[in-house]
Short mmCIF file of C-alpha atoms (C1' of nucleotides) and ligand atoms in Angstrom, two decimals:
data_model
loop_
_atom_site.label_atom_id
_atom_site.label_comp_id
_atom_site.label_asym_id
_atom_site.label_seq_id
_atom_site.Cartn_x
_atom_site.Cartn_y
_atom_site.Cartn_z
CA MET R 1 -3.06 90.46 24.40
CA LYS R 2 -1.32 87.12 24.77
CA ALA R 3 1.55 86.68 22.33
CA ALA R 4 0.66 84.53 19.35
CA PRO R 5 2.81 81.43 19.08
CA ALA R 6 5.13 81.53 16.12
CA GLU R 7 3.77 78.27 14.74
CA PHE R 8 0.31 79.68 14.25
CA ARG R 9 1.65 82.77 12.54
CA ALA R 10 3.72 80.58 10.25
CA LEU R 11 0.72 78.37 9.54
CA CYS R 12 -1.38 81.37 8.61
CA HIS R 13 1.35 82.87 6.51
CA ARG R 14 1.77 79.62 4.61
CA HIS R 15 -1.94 79.62 3.82
CA ARG R 16 -2.15 83.34 3.11
CA LEU R 17 -4.37 84.09 6.05
CA ALA R 18 -3.98 87.03 8.40
CA ALA R 19 -2.97 85.82 11.84
CA THR R 20 -5.69 87.37 13.93
CA HIS R 21 -6.32 86.73 17.58
CA GLN R 22 -9.83 85.37 16.90
CA ARG R 23 -8.52 83.06 14.22
CA GLN R 24 -5.96 81.63 16.58
CA VAL R 25 -8.45 81.08 19.36
CA ILE R 26 -10.83 79.34 16.95
CA TYR R 27 -8.04 77.16 15.65
CA GLU R 28 -6.97 76.20 19.13
CA ALA R 29 -10.56 75.45 20.07
CA VAL R 30 -10.85 73.01 17.19
CA MET R 31 -7.58 71.36 18.08
CA SER R 32 -8.44 71.01 21.74
CA LEU R 33 -11.90 69.54 21.21
CA PRO R 34 -12.13 65.77 20.91
CA GLY R 35 -13.78 64.04 17.99
CA HIS R 36 -15.65 65.98 15.36
CA PRO R 37 -16.90 69.24 16.79
CA SER R 38 -19.68 71.36 15.34
CA PRO R 39 -19.51 75.12 14.79
CA GLU R 40 -21.55 75.54 17.96
CA ASP R 41 -19.07 73.43 19.96
CA ILE R 42 -16.21 75.50 18.64
CA TYR R 43 -18.05 78.73 19.35
CA GLU R 44 -18.67 77.72 22.96
CA LYS R 45 -15.03 76.84 23.45
CA ALA R 46 -13.76 80.01 21.77
CA ARG R 47 -16.04 82.11 23.94
CA LYS R 48 -14.10 81.01 26.99
CA SER R 49 -11.16 83.05 25.64
CA ILE R 50 -13.05 85.79 23.80
CA PRO R 51 -16.54 86.16 25.25
CA SER R 52 -17.44 88.79 22.66
CA ILE R 53 -16.57 86.66 19.64
CA SER R 54 -19.43 86.22 17.21
CA LEU R 55 -20.81 82.98 15.84
CA ALA R 56 -20.52 84.36 12.32
CA THR R 57 -16.80 84.83 12.81
CA VAL R 58 -16.53 81.22 13.88
CA TYR R 59 -18.40 80.08 10.79
CA LYS R 60 -16.33 82.32 8.54
CA ASN R 61 -13.07 81.01 9.93
CA ILE R 62 -14.10 77.38 9.82
CA ARG R 63 -14.95 78.01 6.18
CA ALA R 64 -11.54 79.58 5.61
CA PHE R 65 -9.78 76.64 7.28
CA LEU R 66 -11.79 74.19 5.19
CA ASP R 67 -11.03 76.09 1.99
CA LYS R 68 -7.34 76.11 2.76
CA GLY R 69 -7.34 72.43 3.67
CA LEU R 70 -6.43 72.97 7.32
CA LEU R 71 -9.60 71.16 8.29
CA GLN R 72 -11.92 68.71 6.62
CA GLU R 73 -15.65 68.30 6.64
CA VAL R 74 -16.66 64.92 8.03
CA SER R 75 -19.32 64.03 5.52
CA LEU R 76 -20.01 66.59 2.93
CA HIS R 77 -23.43 68.17 3.05
CA HIS R 78 -25.25 68.94 -0.18
CA GLY R 79 -27.22 71.90 1.11
CA SER R 80 -30.34 69.84 1.52
CA LEU R 81 -31.35 66.25 1.92
CA ARG R 82 -30.66 64.15 -1.15
CA VAL R 83 -32.69 61.06 -1.68
CA ASP R 84 -31.53 57.92 -3.42
CA ALA R 85 -33.92 55.34 -4.82
CA ASN R 86 -31.17 53.25 -6.35
CA HIS R 87 -31.02 50.04 -4.36
CA ASP R 88 -28.20 48.48 -6.33
CA PRO R 89 -24.98 48.58 -4.34
CA HIS R 90 -23.19 51.69 -5.53
CA HIS R 91 -21.13 54.63 -4.40
CA HIS R 92 -20.97 58.30 -5.31
CA LEU R 93 -18.76 60.73 -7.13
CA VAL R 94 -19.32 64.06 -5.45
CA CYS R 95 -18.01 67.29 -6.92
CA THR R 96 -16.80 69.53 -4.12
CA ARG R 97 -17.21 72.58 -6.34
CA CYS R 98 -20.75 72.24 -7.73
CA ARG R 99 -21.87 69.54 -5.29
CA SER R 100 -23.19 67.37 -8.10
CA ILE R 101 -23.63 63.68 -7.36
CA MET R 102 -23.07 60.83 -9.79
CA ASP R 103 -23.53 57.14 -9.21
CA LEU R 104 -20.53 54.88 -9.29
CA ASP R 105 -21.37 51.23 -9.65
CA GLU R 106 -19.92 49.05 -6.95
CA ALA R 107 -18.30 46.89 -9.59
CA GLU R 108 -16.05 49.80 -10.55
CA MET R 109 -14.43 49.74 -7.12
CA VAL R 110 -12.76 47.13 -5.03
CA PRO R 111 -15.48 46.57 -2.43
CA PRO R 112 -14.39 48.03 0.93
CA ARG R 113 -13.57 45.33 3.43
CA PHE R 114 -12.41 45.27 7.00
CA ARG R 115 -9.09 43.69 7.86
CA GLN R 116 -10.18 42.90 11.40
CA LYS R 117 -13.58 41.77 12.57
CA LEU R 118 -16.26 44.27 13.48
CA PRO R 119 -14.65 47.16 15.30
CA ARG R 120 -15.74 48.10 18.80
CA GLY R 121 -19.09 46.28 18.86
CA PHE R 122 -20.33 48.32 15.94
CA LYS R 123 -23.05 46.65 13.87
CA VAL R 124 -22.45 47.54 10.23
CA LEU R 125 -25.52 48.18 8.12
CA ARG R 126 -23.98 49.61 4.99
CA ILE R 127 -20.84 51.22 3.70
CA SER R 128 -21.12 54.51 1.91
CA VAL R 129 -18.19 55.68 -0.16
CA ASP R 130 -18.05 59.26 -1.37
CA VAL R 131 -15.37 59.89 -3.93
CA LEU R 132 -14.76 63.60 -3.55
CA GLY R 133 -13.21 65.67 -6.26
CA ILE R 134 -13.83 67.89 -9.25
CA CYS R 135 -16.26 66.82 -11.94
CA ALA R 136 -15.35 67.03 -15.61
CA GLU R 137 -17.57 70.03 -16.18
CA CYS R 138 -16.11 72.06 -13.32
CA ALA R 139 -12.58 71.07 -14.32
CA SER R 140 -13.10 72.37 -17.85
CA LYS R 141 -14.71 75.56 -16.56
CA LYS R 142 -11.74 76.20 -14.34
CA ALA R 143 -9.26 75.48 -17.13
CA ARG R 144 -11.04 77.90 -19.45
CA ARG R 145 -11.07 80.60 -16.82
CA ALA R 146 -7.41 80.21 -15.81
CA MET I 1 -59.42 59.43 -7.44
CA LYS I 2 -57.21 57.37 -9.70
CA ALA I 3 -56.96 53.73 -8.68
CA ALA I 4 -53.73 52.91 -6.87
CA PRO I 5 -51.61 50.32 -8.68
CA ALA I 6 -51.45 47.06 -6.85
CA GLU I 7 -47.65 47.12 -6.60
CA PHE I 8 -47.64 50.31 -4.58
CA ARG I 9 -50.32 48.97 -2.24
CA ALA I 10 -48.30 45.82 -1.77
CA LEU I 11 -45.13 47.82 -1.17
CA CYS I 12 -46.85 49.92 1.48
CA HIS I 13 -48.41 46.90 3.10
CA ARG I 14 -45.05 45.17 3.30
CA HIS I 15 -43.60 48.20 5.09
CA ARG I 16 -46.64 48.81 7.26
CA LEU I 17 -47.53 52.10 5.67
CA ALA I 18 -51.01 53.19 4.65
CA ALA I 19 -51.28 53.42 0.89
CA THR I 20 -52.51 56.96 0.54
CA HIS I 21 -52.86 58.88 -2.68
CA GLN I 22 -50.34 61.54 -1.64
CA ARG I 23 -47.87 58.90 -0.58
CA GLN I 24 -48.12 57.25 -3.94
CA VAL I 25 -47.68 60.50 -5.84
CA ILE I 26 -44.61 61.36 -3.75
CA TYR I 27 -43.16 57.91 -4.29
CA GLU I 28 -43.73 58.12 -8.02
CA ALA I 29 -42.18 61.59 -8.08
CA VAL I 30 -39.02 60.22 -6.45
CA MET I 31 -38.89 57.31 -8.84
CA SER I 32 -39.42 59.43 -11.91
CA LEU I 33 -36.80 62.05 -11.05
CA PRO I 34 -33.27 61.34 -12.25
CA GLY I 35 -30.28 61.32 -9.94
CA HIS I 36 -30.59 62.35 -6.34
CA PRO I 37 -33.51 64.71 -5.90
CA SER I 38 -34.04 67.07 -3.00
CA PRO I 39 -37.30 67.44 -1.07
CA GLU I 40 -37.93 70.60 -3.03
CA ASP I 41 -37.51 68.75 -6.34
CA ILE I 42 -39.91 66.08 -5.19
CA TYR I 43 -42.38 68.68 -3.99
CA GLU I 44 -42.36 70.44 -7.36
CA LYS I 45 -42.93 67.19 -9.17
CA ALA I 46 -45.68 66.02 -6.82
CA ARG I 47 -47.45 69.35 -7.20
CA LYS I 48 -48.03 68.56 -10.85
CA SER I 49 -50.41 65.81 -9.72
CA ILE I 50 -51.69 67.34 -6.49
CA PRO I 51 -51.29 71.13 -6.58
CA SER I 52 -52.56 71.45 -3.02
CA ILE I 53 -50.07 69.04 -1.48
CA SER I 54 -47.94 70.55 1.27
CA LEU I 55 -44.18 70.56 1.55
CA ALA I 56 -44.52 69.18 5.07
CA THR I 57 -46.36 66.15 3.73
CA VAL I 58 -43.51 65.62 1.30
CA TYR I 59 -40.92 65.82 4.10
CA LYS I 60 -42.93 63.53 6.31
CA ASN I 61 -43.27 60.90 3.63
CA ILE I 62 -39.64 61.09 2.59
CA ARG I 63 -38.79 60.55 6.24
CA ALA I 64 -41.14 57.58 6.40
CA PHE I 65 -39.62 56.10 3.25
CA LEU I 66 -36.12 56.60 4.65
CA ASP I 67 -37.07 55.02 7.96
CA LYS I 68 -38.55 52.00 6.24
CA GLY I 69 -35.55 51.63 3.96
CA LEU I 70 -37.47 52.34 0.77
CA LEU I 71 -35.10 55.22 0.13
CA GLN I 72 -31.62 56.12 1.28
CA GLU I 73 -29.98 59.39 2.19
CA VAL I 74 -27.06 60.11 -0.13
CA SER I 75 -24.53 61.18 2.42
CA LEU I 76 -25.83 61.18 5.91
CA HIS I 77 -26.12 64.58 7.49
CA HIS I 78 -25.21 65.08 11.14
CA GLY I 79 -27.54 67.99 11.80
CA SER I 80 -24.74 70.49 11.46
CA LEU I 81 -21.28 70.80 10.01
CA ARG I 82 -18.74 68.49 11.62
CA VAL I 83 -15.13 69.45 11.48
CA ASP I 84 -12.21 67.07 11.39
CA ALA I 85 -8.68 68.10 12.28
CA ASN I 86 -7.31 64.59 11.95
CA HIS I 87 -5.04 64.61 8.92
CA ASP I 88 -4.09 60.96 9.11
CA PRO I 89 -5.88 58.96 6.46
CA HIS I 90 -8.91 57.52 8.16
CA HIS I 91 -12.58 56.76 7.75
CA HIS I 92 -15.62 56.98 9.97
CA LEU I 93 -18.02 54.76 11.84
CA VAL I 94 -21.31 56.63 11.90
CA CYS I 95 -24.20 55.52 14.07
CA THR I 96 -27.43 56.06 12.20
CA ARG I 97 -29.35 56.15 15.46
CA CYS I 98 -27.41 58.66 17.59
CA ARG I 99 -25.35 60.09 14.72
CA SER I 100 -22.14 59.69 16.68
CA ILE I 101 -18.92 59.62 14.69
CA MET I 102 -15.86 57.53 15.48
CA ASP I 103 -12.57 57.43 13.65
CA LEU I 104 -11.57 54.25 11.88
CA ASP I 105 -7.92 54.09 10.99
CA GLU I 106 -7.29 53.49 7.33
CA ALA I 107 -5.13 50.50 8.22
CA GLU I 108 -8.23 48.72 9.53
CA MET I 109 -9.74 48.65 6.07
CA VAL I 110 -8.65 47.53 2.68
CA PRO I 111 -8.04 50.91 1.07
CA PRO I 112 -10.72 51.65 -1.55
CA ARG I 113 -9.36 51.38 -5.08
CA PHE I 114 -10.80 51.78 -8.52
CA ARG I 115 -10.79 48.86 -10.89
CA GLN I 116 -10.75 51.10 -13.94
CA LYS I 117 -8.91 54.36 -14.33
CA LEU I 118 -10.52 57.64 -13.30
CA PRO I 119 -14.20 57.53 -14.22
CA ARG I 120 -15.72 60.12 -16.55
CA GLY I 121 -13.00 62.79 -16.36
CA PHE I 122 -13.50 63.10 -12.63
CA LYS I 123 -10.46 64.36 -10.72
CA VAL I 124 -10.35 62.53 -7.38
CA LEU I 125 -9.23 64.55 -4.37
CA ARG I 126 -10.09 62.23 -1.55
CA ILE I 127 -12.17 59.21 -0.73
CA SER I 128 -14.45 59.37 2.26
CA VAL I 129 -15.81 56.12 3.62
CA ASP I 130 -18.68 56.20 6.07
CA VAL I 131 -19.37 52.89 7.71
CA LEU I 132 -23.01 53.25 8.68
CA GLY I 133 -24.58 51.19 11.40
CA ILE I 134 -25.48 50.97 15.05
CA CYS I 135 -22.90 51.83 17.68
CA ALA I 136 -22.31 49.56 20.66
CA GLU I 137 -24.04 51.94 23.02
CA CYS I 138 -27.19 52.23 20.94
CA ALA I 139 -27.26 48.49 20.34
CA SER I 140 -27.16 47.78 24.07
CA LYS I 141 -29.81 50.43 24.74
CA LYS I 142 -32.09 48.84 22.20
CA ALA I 143 -31.49 45.36 23.61
CA ARG I 144 -32.30 46.56 27.12
CA ARG I 145 -35.50 48.20 25.95
CA ALA I 146 -36.70 45.25 23.84
"C1'" DT Z 1 -73.30 55.18 17.16
"C1'" DA Z 2 -69.37 56.61 19.62
"C1'" DT Z 3 -64.58 56.22 19.81
"C1'" DT Z 4 -60.24 55.96 17.99
"C1'" DA Z 5 -56.47 56.26 14.96
"C1'" DG Z 6 -54.25 57.84 10.81
"C1'" DA Z 7 -53.50 61.22 7.37
"C1'" DT Z 8 -53.45 65.80 5.77
"C1'" DA Z 9 -52.88 70.86 5.50
"C1'" DA Z 10 -51.67 75.03 7.30
"C1'" DT Z 11 -48.69 77.26 9.86
"C1'" DA Z 12 -45.50 78.32 13.54
"C1'" DA Z 13 -41.19 77.50 15.38
"C1'" DC Z 14 -36.58 76.23 15.37
"C1'" DT Z 15 -31.77 75.48 13.82
"C1'" DA Z 16 -28.08 76.16 10.80
"C1'" DT Z 17 -25.91 79.14 7.93
"C1'" DT Z 18 -24.91 83.21 5.13
"C1'" DG Z 19 -25.04 88.13 3.80
"C1'" DT Z 20 -24.59 93.18 4.71
"C1'" DC Z 21 -22.23 96.79 6.36
"C1'" DA Z 22 -19.85 99.96 9.44
"C1'" DT Z 23 -15.79 99.64 12.13
"C1'" DT Z 24 -11.42 97.84 13.41
"C1'" DC Z 25 -7.19 95.50 12.61
"C1'" DA Z 26 -3.08 93.17 10.33
"C1'" DT Z 27 0.35 93.60 7.13
"C1'" DG Z 28 3.76 95.06 4.11
"C1'" DA Z 29 5.70 99.22 1.95
"C1'" DA Z 30 7.62 103.64 2.44
"C1'" DT E 1 7.19 104.14 12.73
"C1'" DT E 2 3.92 105.58 10.17
"C1'" DC E 3 0.60 104.77 6.70
"C1'" DA E 4 -2.46 102.99 3.14
"C1'" DT E 5 -4.98 99.19 1.94
"C1'" DG E 6 -7.43 95.26 2.01
"C1'" DA E 7 -8.95 91.75 5.11
"C1'" DA E 8 -11.33 90.51 9.24
"C1'" DT E 9 -14.63 91.32 12.77
"C1'" DG E 10 -19.11 91.85 15.10
"C1'" DA E 11 -23.85 93.24 15.14
"C1'" DC E 12 -27.58 92.06 13.02
"C1'" DA E 13 -30.76 90.74 9.37
"C1'" DA E 14 -32.03 87.41 6.26
"C1'" DT E 15 -32.53 82.99 4.32
"C1'" DA E 16 -32.89 78.02 3.93
"C1'" DG E 17 -33.91 73.69 5.61
"C1'" DT E 18 -36.40 71.17 8.66
"C1'" DT E 19 -39.45 69.85 12.47
"C1'" DA E 20 -43.37 70.43 15.50
"C1'" DT E 21 -48.02 71.73 16.45
"C1'" DT E 22 -52.60 71.94 15.59
"C1'" DA E 23 -57.24 71.48 13.62
"C1'" DT E 24 -59.71 68.90 10.61
"C1'" DC E 25 -61.16 65.11 7.97
"C1'" DT E 26 -61.72 60.25 7.02
"C1'" DA E 27 -61.61 55.45 7.83
"C1'" DA E 28 -61.51 51.76 10.82
"C1'" DT E 29 -63.15 49.75 15.07
"C1'" DA E 30 -65.95 48.55 19.22
MN1 LIG S 1 -26.99 57.08 -5.97
MN1 LIG S 2 -12.28 61.80 11.88
ZN1 LIG S 3 -18.67 70.08 -10.49
ZN1 LIG S 4 -25.39 55.25 18.47
#
DNA sequence: TATTAGATAATAACTATTGTCATTCATGAA
DNA sequence: TTCATGAATGACAATAGTTATTATCTAATA
C-alpha cells in the first residue's frame, strides 16, 4: 500500500477521523475534481485507485467530511422538493439540524448586489439567499442536552 | 363538480394551462398550507377533496406551476448532492436550465448583511447565495434555436 | 363523425441515498 | 509488538423521491 502523506493523517487526526486508505483516496478524488462533483463523480474517480471501493463508502465518507466541515454542500437539500408560493421578495433561514425553513423578509437584509456588471454573460433571474444555521428550537434542545 | 372560481380560470388562462378541477385543488392545497410544503404534504391535503387523485398528478402539476413561475422551489436541487471543497468565501451562479454551478467570488458581490440583529434566536453559521439564471452557453443555445 | 389533443390514473422504472450486518482494519494502550 | 476495542468497510437490501410510460377518458376541432 502506498504510504499515506503526513498531511492527510494530520488532517484526519485533527478531525478525529481514522486515516484509512479509502478515506484518503476519496478525499484526493474530491480535491482533484474540478467544480462541484457529485457522489457518483467522486466514486468514479476513487475507483481508479481502488476498483473494489463501494459507493456506500463514498457516501459515508462524504457525509463524514461534511459533518466535520472539511467539505460543504453546495445548496442544501431538504430531503424533498419544497414549494414556495410566497411571491414577495424574501430569503430563507434554514436550520441545518432539523432542516426547517423560515421566511426572512428582504427588508431585513441588505439586498445582495453585484459590484461589477453581469458576470460571464450570465442572465440573472433571481437571487436566492439561504441563511444557514441553527434554529432557536434546536439550539435550546442542544443546550438542554449538553 | 364544484364551479371553478373565476380567478383560478383567469390565472390558468394567463399561463396557458387548462383549468382542471385537480389542478385547482392542488393549487388551493399549496396556497392553504403554511410554510414550504412538500409534494407529499400537498398530496395529503389534495386527497381531502379528491381522494382518488394520484401522487403523480400532484408532481406533474407542481412541476407545471414551477415551470410557469406560479411557484418557486425553495433551494434549487441539482439532482444529487454537490460537494464543494472551496473554502474561500464565495457564492454560486446556478443555471436553472442546465443546472451548472459556477463559483462567484465573494468580492464580486456586496456581502449580505442583516439590517437588524440575529432574527428570532437563529444562530447563523453561513450565508449561501445562489444567483439563479441562465448561463451564457444555455442563452446562446436558446438564441440559436429560436 | 372522425380525428386529435389534453388530462388523468395506475403503475413501472429509475436514481439517489441510507441501513444492516458480518468482516476487516486503525489506533492507542499495555 | 501485541492486543483489545471501536470504527470503517463492502456487500447488499431497503427506502425515498421522482420521472416515464401507458391506457383511458373527455373535450375540442375539422
Ligand atoms: Mn419562502
Ligand atoms: Mn463553489
Ligand atoms: Zn432546527
Ligand atoms: Zn446553462
